[in-house]
PDB file of C-alpha atoms and ligand atoms in Angstrom:
ATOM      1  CA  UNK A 273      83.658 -42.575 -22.203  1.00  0.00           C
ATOM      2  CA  UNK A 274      81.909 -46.139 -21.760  1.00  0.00           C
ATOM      3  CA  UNK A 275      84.283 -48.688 -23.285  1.00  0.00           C
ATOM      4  CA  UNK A 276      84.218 -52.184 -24.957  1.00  0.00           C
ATOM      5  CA  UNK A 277      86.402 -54.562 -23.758  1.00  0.00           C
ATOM      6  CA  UNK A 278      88.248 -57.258 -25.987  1.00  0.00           C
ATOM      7  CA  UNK A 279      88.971 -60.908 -25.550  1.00  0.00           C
ATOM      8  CA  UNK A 280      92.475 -59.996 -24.318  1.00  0.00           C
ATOM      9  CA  UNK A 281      91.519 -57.030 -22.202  1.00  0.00           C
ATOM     10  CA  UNK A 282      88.405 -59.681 -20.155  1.00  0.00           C
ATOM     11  CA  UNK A 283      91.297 -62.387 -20.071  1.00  0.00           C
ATOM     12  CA  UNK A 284      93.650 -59.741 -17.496  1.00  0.00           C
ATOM     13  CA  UNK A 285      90.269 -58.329 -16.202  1.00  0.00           C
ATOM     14  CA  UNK A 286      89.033 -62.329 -15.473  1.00  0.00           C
ATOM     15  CA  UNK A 287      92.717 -62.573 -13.943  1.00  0.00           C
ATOM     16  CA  UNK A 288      92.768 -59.151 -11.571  1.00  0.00           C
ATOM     17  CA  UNK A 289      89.167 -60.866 -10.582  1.00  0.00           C
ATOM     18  CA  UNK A 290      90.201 -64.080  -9.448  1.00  0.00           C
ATOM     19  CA  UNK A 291      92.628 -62.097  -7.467  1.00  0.00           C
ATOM     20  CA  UNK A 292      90.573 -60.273  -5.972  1.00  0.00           C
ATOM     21  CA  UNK A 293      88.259 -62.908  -5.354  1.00  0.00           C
ATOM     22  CA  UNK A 294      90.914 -64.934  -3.302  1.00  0.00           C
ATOM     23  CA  UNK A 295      91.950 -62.091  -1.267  1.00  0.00           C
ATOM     24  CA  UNK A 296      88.463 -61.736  -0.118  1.00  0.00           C
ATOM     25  CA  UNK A 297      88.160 -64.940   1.122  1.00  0.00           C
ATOM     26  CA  UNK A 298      91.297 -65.010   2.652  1.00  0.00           C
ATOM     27  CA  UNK A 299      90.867 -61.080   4.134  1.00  0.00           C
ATOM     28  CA  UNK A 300      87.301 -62.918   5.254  1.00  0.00           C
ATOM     29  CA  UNK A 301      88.356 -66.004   6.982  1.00  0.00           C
ATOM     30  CA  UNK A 302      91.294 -63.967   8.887  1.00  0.00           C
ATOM     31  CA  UNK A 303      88.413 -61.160  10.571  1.00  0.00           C
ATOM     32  CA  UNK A 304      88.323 -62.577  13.849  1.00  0.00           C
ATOM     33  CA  UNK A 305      88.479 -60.595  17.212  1.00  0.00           C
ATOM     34  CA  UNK A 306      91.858 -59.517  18.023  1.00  0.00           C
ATOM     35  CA  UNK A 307      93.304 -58.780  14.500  1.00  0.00           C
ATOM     36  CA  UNK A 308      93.336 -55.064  13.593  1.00  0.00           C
ATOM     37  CA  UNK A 309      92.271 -53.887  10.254  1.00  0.00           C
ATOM     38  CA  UNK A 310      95.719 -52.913   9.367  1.00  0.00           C
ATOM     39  CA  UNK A 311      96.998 -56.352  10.208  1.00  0.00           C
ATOM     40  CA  UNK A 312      94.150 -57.183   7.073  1.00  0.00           C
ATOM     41  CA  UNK A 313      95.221 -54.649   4.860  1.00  0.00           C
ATOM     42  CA  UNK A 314      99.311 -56.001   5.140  1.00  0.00           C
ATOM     43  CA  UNK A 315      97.838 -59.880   4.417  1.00  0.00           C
ATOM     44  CA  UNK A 316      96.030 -58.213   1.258  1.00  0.00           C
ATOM     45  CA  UNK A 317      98.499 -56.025   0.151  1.00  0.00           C
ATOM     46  CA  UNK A 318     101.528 -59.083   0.337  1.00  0.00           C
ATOM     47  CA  UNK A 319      98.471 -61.739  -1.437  1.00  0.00           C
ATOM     48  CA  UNK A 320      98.156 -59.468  -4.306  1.00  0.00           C
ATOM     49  CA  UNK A 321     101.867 -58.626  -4.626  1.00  0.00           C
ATOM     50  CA  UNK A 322     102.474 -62.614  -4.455  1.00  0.00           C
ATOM     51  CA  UNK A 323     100.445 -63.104  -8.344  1.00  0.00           C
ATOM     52  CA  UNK A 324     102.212 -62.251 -11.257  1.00  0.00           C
ATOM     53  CA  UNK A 325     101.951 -58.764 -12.161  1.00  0.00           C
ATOM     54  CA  UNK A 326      99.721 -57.943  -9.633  1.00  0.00           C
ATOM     55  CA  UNK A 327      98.953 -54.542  -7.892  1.00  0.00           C
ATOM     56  CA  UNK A 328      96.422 -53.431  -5.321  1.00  0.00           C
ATOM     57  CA  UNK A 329      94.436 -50.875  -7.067  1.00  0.00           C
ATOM     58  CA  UNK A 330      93.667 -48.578  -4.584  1.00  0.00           C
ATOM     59  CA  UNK A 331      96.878 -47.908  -2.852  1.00  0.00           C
ATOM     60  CA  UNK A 332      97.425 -44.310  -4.129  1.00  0.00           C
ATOM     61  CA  UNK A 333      93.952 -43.904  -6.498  1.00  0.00           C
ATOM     62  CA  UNK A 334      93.030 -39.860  -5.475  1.00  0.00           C
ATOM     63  CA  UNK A 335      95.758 -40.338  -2.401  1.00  0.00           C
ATOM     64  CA  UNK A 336      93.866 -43.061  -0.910  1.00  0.00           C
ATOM     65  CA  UNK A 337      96.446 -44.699   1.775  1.00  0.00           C
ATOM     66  CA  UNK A 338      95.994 -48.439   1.752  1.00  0.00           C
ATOM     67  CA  UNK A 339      94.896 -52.184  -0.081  1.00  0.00           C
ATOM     68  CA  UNK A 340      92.046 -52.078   1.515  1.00  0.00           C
ATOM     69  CA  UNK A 341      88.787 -50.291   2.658  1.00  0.00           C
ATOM     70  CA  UNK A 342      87.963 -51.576   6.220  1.00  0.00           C
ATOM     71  CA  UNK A 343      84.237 -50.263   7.172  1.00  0.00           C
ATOM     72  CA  UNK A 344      83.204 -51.119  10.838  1.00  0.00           C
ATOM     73  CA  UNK A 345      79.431 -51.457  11.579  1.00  0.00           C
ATOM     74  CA  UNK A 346      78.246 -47.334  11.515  1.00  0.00           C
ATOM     75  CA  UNK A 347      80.815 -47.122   8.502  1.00  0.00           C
ATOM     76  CA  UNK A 348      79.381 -47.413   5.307  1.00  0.00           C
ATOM     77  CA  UNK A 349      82.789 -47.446   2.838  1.00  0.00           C
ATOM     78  CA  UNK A 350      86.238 -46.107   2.070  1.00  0.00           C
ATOM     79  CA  UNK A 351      87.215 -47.103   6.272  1.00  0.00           C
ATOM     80  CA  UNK A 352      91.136 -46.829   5.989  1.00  0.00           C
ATOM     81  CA  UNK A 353      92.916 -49.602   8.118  1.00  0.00           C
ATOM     82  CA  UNK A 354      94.372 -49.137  11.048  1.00  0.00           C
ATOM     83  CA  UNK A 355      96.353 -50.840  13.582  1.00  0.00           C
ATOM     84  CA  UNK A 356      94.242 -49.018  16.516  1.00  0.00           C
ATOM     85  CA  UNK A 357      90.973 -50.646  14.896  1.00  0.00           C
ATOM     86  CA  UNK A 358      90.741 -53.881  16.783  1.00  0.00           C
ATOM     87  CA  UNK A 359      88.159 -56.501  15.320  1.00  0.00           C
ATOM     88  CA  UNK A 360      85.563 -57.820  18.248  1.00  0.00           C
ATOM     89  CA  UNK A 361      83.122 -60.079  18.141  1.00  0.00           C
ATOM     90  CA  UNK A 362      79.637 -58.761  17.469  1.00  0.00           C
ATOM     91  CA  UNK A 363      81.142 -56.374  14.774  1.00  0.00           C
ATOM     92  CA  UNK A 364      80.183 -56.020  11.150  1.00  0.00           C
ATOM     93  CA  UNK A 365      82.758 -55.688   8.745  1.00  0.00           C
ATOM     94  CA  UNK A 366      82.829 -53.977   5.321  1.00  0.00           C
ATOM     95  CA  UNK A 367      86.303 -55.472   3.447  1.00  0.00           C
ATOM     96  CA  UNK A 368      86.864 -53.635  -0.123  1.00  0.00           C
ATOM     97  CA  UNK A 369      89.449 -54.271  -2.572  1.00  0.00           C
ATOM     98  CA  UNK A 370      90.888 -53.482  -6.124  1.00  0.00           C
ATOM     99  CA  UNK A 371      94.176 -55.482  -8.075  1.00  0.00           C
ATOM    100  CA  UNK A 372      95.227 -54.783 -11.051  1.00  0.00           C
ATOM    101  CA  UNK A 373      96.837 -56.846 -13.911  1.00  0.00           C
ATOM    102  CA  UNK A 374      98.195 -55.682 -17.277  1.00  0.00           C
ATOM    103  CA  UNK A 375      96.929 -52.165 -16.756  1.00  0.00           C
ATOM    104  CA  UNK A 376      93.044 -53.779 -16.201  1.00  0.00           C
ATOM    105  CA  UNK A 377      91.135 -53.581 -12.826  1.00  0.00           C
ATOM    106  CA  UNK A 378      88.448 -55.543 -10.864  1.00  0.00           C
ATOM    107  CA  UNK A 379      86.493 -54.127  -7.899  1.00  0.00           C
ATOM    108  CA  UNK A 380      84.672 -56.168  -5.355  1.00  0.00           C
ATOM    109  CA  UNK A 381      83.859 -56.008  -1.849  1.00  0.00           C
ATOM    110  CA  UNK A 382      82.076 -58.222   1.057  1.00  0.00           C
ATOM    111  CA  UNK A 383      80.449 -57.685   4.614  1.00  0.00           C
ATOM    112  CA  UNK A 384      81.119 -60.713   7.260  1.00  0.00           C
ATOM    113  CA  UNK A 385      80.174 -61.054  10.762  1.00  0.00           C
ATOM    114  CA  UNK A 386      82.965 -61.034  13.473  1.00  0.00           C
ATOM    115  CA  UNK A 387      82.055 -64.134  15.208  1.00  0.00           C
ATOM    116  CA  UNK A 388      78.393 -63.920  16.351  1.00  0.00           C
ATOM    117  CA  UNK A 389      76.067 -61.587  15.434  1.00  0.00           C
ATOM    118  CA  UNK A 390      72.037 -61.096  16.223  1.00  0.00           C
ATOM    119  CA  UNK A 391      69.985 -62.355  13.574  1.00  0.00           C
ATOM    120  CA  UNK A 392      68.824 -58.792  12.643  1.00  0.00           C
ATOM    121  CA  UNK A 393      72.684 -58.578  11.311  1.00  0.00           C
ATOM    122  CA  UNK A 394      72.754 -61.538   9.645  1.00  0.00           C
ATOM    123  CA  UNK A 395      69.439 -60.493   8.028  1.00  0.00           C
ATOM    124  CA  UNK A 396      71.007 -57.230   6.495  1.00  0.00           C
ATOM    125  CA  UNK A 397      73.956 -58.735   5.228  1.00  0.00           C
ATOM    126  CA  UNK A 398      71.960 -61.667   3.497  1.00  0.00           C
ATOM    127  CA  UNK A 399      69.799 -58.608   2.354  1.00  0.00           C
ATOM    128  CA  UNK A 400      72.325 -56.990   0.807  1.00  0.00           C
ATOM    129  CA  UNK A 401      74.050 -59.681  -0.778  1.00  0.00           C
ATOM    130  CA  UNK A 402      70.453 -60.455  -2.619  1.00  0.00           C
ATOM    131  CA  UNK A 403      70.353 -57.007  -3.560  1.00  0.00           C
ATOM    132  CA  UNK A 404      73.694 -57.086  -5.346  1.00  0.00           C
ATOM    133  CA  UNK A 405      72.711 -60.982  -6.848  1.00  0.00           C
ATOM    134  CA  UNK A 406      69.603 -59.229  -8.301  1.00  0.00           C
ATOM    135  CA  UNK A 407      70.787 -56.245  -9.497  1.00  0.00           C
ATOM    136  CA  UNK A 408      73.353 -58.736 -11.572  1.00  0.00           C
ATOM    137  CA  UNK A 409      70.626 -60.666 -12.458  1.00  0.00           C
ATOM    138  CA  UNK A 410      69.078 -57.566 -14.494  1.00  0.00           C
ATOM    139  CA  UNK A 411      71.957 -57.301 -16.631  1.00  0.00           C
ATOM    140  CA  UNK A 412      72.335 -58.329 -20.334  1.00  0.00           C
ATOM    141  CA  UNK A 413      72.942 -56.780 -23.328  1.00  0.00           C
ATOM    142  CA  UNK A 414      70.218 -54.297 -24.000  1.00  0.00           C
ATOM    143  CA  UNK A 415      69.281 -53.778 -19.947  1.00  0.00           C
ATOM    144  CA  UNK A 416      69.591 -50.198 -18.774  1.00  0.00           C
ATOM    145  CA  UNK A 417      71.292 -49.126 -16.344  1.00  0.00           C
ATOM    146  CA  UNK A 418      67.997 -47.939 -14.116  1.00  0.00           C
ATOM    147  CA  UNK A 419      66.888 -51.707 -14.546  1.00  0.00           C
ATOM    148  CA  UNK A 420      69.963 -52.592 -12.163  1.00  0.00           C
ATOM    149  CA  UNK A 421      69.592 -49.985  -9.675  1.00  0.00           C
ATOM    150  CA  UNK A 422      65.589 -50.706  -9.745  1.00  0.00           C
ATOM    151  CA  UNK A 423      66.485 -54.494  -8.795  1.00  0.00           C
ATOM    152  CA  UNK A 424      68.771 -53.810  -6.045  1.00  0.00           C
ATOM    153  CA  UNK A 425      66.600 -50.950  -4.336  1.00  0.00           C
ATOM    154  CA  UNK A 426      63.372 -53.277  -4.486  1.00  0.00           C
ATOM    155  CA  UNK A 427      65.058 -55.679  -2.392  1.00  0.00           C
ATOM    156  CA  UNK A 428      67.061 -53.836   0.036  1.00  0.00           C
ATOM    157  CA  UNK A 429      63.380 -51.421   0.909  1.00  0.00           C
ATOM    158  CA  UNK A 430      61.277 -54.526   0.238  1.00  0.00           C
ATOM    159  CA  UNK A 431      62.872 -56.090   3.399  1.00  0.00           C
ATOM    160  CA  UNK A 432      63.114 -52.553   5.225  1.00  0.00           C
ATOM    161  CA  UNK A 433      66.318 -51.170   4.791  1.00  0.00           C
ATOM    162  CA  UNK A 434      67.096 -48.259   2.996  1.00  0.00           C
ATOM    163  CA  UNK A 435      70.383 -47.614   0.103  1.00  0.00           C
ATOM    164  CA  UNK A 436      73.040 -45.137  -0.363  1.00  0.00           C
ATOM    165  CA  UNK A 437      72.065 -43.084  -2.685  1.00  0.00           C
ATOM    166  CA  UNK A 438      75.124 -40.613  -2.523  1.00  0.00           C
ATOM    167  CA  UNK A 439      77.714 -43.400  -3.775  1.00  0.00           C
ATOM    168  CA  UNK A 440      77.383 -45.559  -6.786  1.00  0.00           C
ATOM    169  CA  UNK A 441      78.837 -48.741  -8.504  1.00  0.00           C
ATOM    170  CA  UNK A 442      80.681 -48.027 -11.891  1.00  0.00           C
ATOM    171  CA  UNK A 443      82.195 -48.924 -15.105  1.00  0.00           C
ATOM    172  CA  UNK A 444      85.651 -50.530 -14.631  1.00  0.00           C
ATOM    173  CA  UNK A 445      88.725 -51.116 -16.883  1.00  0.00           C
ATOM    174  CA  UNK A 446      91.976 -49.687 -17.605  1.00  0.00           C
ATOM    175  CA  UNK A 447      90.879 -46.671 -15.365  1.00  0.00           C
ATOM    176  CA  UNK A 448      89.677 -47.986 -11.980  1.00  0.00           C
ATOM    177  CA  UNK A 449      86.709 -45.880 -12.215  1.00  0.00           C
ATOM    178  CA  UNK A 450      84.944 -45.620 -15.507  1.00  0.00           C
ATOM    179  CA  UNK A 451      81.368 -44.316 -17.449  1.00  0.00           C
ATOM    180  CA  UNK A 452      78.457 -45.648 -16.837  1.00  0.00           C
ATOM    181  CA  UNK A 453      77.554 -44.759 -13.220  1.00  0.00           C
ATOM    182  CA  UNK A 454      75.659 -47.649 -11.670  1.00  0.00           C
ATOM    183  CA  UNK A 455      73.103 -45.825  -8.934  1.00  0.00           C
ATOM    184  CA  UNK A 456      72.049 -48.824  -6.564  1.00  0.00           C
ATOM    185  CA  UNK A 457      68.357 -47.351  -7.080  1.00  0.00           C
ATOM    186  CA  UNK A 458      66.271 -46.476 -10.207  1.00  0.00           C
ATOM    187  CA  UNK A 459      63.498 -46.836 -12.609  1.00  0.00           C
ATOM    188  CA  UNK A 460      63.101 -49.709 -15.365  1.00  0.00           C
ATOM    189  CA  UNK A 461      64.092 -48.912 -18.678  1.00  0.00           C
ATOM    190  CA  UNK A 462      66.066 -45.303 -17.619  1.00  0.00           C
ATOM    191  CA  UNK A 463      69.629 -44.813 -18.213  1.00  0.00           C
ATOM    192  CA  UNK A 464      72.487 -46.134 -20.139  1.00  0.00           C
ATOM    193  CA  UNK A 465      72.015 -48.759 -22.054  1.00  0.00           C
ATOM    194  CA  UNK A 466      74.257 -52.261 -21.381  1.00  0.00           C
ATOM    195  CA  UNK A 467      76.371 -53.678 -24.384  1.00  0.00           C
ATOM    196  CA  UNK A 468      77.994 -56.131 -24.721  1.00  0.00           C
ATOM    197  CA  UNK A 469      81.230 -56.553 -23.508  1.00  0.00           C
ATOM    198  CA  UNK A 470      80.799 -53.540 -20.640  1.00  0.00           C
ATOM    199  CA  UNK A 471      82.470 -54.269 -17.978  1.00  0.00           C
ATOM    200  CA  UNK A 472      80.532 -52.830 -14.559  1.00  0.00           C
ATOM    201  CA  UNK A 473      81.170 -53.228 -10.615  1.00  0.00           C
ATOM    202  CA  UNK A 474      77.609 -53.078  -8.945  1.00  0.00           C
ATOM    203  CA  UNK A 475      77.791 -52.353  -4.956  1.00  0.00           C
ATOM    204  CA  UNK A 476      74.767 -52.254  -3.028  1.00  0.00           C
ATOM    205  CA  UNK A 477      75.530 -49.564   0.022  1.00  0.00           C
ATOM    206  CA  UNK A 478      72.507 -50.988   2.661  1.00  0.00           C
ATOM    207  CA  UNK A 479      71.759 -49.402   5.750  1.00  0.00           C
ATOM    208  CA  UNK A 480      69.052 -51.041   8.332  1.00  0.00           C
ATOM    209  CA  UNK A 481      68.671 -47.288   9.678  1.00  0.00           C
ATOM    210  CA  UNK A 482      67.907 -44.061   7.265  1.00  0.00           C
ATOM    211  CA  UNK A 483      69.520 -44.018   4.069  1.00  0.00           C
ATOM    212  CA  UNK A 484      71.416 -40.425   4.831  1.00  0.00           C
ATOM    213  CA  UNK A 485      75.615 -40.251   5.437  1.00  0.00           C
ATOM    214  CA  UNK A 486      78.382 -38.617   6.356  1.00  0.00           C
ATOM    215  CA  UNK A 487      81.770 -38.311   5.600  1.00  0.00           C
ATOM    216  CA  UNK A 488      83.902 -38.277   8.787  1.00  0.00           C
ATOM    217  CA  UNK A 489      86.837 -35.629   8.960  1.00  0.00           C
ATOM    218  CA  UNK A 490      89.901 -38.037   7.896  1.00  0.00           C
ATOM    219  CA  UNK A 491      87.790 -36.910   4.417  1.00  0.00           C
ATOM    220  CA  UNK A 492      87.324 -40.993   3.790  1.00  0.00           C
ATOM    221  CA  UNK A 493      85.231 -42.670   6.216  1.00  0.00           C
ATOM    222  CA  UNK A 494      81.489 -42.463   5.577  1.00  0.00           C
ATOM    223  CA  UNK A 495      79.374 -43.455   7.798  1.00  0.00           C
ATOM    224  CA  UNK A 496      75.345 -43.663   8.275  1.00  0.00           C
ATOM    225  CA  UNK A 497      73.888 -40.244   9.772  1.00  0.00           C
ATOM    226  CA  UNK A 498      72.137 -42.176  12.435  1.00  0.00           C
ATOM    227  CA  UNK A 499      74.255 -44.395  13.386  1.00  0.00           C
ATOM    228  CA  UNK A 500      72.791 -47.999  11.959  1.00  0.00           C
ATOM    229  CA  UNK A 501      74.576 -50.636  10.559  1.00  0.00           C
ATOM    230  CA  UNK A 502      75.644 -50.186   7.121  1.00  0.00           C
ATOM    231  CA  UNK A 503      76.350 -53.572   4.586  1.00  0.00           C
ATOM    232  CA  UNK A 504      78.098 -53.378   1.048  1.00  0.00           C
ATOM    233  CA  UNK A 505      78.981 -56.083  -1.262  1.00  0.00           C
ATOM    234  CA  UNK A 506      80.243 -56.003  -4.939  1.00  0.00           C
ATOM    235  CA  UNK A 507      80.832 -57.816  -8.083  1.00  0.00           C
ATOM    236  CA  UNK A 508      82.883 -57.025 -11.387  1.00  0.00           C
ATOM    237  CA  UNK A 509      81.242 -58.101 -14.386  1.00  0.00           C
ATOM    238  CA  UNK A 510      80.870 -58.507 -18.255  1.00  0.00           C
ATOM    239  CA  UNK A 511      78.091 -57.819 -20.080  1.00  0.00           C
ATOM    240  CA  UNK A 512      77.211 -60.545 -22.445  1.00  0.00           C
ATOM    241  CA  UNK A 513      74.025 -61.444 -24.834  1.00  0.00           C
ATOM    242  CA  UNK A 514      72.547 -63.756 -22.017  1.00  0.00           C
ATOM    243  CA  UNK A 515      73.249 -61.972 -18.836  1.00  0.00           C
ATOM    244  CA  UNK A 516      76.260 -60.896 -16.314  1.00  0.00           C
ATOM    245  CA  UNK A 517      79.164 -62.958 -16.303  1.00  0.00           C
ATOM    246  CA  UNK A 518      81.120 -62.259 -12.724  1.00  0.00           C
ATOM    247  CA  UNK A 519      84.678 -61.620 -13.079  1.00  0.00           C
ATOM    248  CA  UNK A 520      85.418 -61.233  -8.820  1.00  0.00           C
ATOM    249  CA  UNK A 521      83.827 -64.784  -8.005  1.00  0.00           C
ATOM    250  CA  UNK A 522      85.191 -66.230  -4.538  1.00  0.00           C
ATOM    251  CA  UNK A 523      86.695 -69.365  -3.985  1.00  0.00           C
ATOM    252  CA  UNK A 524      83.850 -71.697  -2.748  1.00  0.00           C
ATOM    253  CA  UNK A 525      83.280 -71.919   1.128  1.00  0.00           C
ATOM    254  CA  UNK A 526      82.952 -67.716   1.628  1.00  0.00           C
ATOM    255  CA  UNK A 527      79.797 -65.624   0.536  1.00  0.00           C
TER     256      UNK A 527
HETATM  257  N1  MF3 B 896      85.950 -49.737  -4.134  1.00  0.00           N
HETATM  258  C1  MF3 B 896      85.665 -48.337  -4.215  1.00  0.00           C
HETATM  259  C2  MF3 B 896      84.719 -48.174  -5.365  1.00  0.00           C
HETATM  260  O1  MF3 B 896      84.154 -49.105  -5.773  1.00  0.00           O
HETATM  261  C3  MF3 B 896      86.883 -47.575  -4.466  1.00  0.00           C
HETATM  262  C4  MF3 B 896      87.636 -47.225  -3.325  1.00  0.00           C
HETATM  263  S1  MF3 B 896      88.260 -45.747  -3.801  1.00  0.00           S
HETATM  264  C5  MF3 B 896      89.634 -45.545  -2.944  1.00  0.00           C
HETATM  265  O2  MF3 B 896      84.509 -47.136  -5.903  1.00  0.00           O
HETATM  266  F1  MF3 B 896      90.098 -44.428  -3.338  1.00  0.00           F
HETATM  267  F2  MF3 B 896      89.290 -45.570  -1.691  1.00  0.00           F
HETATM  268  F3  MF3 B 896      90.454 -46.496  -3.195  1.00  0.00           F
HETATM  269 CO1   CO B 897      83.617 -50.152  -6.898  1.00  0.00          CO
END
């Protein structure tokens, strides 16, 4: 079922976002070499607890284990953290999180460098993110959803990368996962149509290799068949008459 949100359902939506938004940031200026991603995943999991209400939203959703997804550079989501996975520099890293407030979820996720990185890897990460900023540029009442995937997939192949085809971004709300599905690639004017008030997470999945993956046997990780880097960054946002507003917005000073 797609849903409409109301004015009091965005307002603990808008507040699960800002949440999540600050635990990004924070998650994002902590991944330095020498930190595990489990040592991540207890910062997240005590920042989330520490607001009102608060709950991480994946701990538990289908038996997942943690706060977090932590993806390493192959990995392209859903990388559970780990205290024998060891940032160091040169990695890529793929942070992922949920909260929940009131019963009402936002989703968003970010790639960052672990110290320095070639400019090829700063390049798909900058990619990516301008996949996800256009895909939420092609939203407003009215859009489909094929006009979202269509902008995301013509940036990400545009500059030579290739997306995920076999994961997708999502309606979100009182169920973590909700109707529409939100493919990352597309054709103008298919799908679902956008109303107003729909509340959607859009995720970009970008490898720099082929676009094929794998699920590794702990049945979460999946990572690129061939072994390329893999990016991902996501948003939570409303539908309005004018465009997307974004509900998981960082504080200012991370991307
Ligand atoms: N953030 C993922 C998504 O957008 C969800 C992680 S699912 C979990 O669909 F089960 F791993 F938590
Ligand atoms: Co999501």
């Amino acid at each position: 079922m797609i849903t409409v949100k109301s004015a009091r359902e965005l307002e603990l939506m808008g507040r699960a976002g800002r949440v999540v938004g600050a635990t990004l940031a924070l998650v994002a200026s902590r991944a330095r070499p020498g930190v595990s991603t489990a040592d991540l995943d207890a910062l997240a999991e005590e920042f989330i607890r520490s607001h009102d209400g608060a709950t991480p939203s994946f701990k538990g959703l289908y038996g997942y284990p943690a706060t977090l997804c932590t993806s390493l550079n192959d990995e392209v989501v859903h990388g559970i953290p780990s205290p024998r996975r060891v940032l160091r520099e040169g990695d890529v890293l793929s942070v992922d999180v949920g909260a929940c407030i009131g019963g009402f979820h936002a989703d968003s996720a970010l790639t960052v460098p672990v110290g320095p990185v070639p400019p090829a890897t700063e390049a798909l990460l900058r990619t990516t993110d301008a996949a996800l900023a256009a895909g939420i540029a092609a939203v407003r009442a009215g859009a489909q959803v094929g006009d979202i995937g269509h902008a995301v997939q013509q940036v990400a192949e545009d500059a030579g990368y290739s997306v995920v085809r076999e994961l997708v971004g999502h309606g979100i709300g009182s169920a973590f996962h909700e109707e529409p599905q939100v493919p990352n690639f597309g054709a103008p004017r298919k799908g679902v149509r956008l109303l107003a008030g729909m509340t959607i997470a859009i995720e970009p999945m970008v490898n720099a290799g082929r676009r094929e993956v794998r699920t590794l046997p702990d049945k979460w990780t999946v990572v690129t068949a061939d072994g390329s880097l893999s990016a991902h960054f996501e948003h939570t946002v409303v539908v309005t008459d004018d465009g997307a507003r974004i509900l998981t917005r960082r504080p200012a000073s991370t991307s």
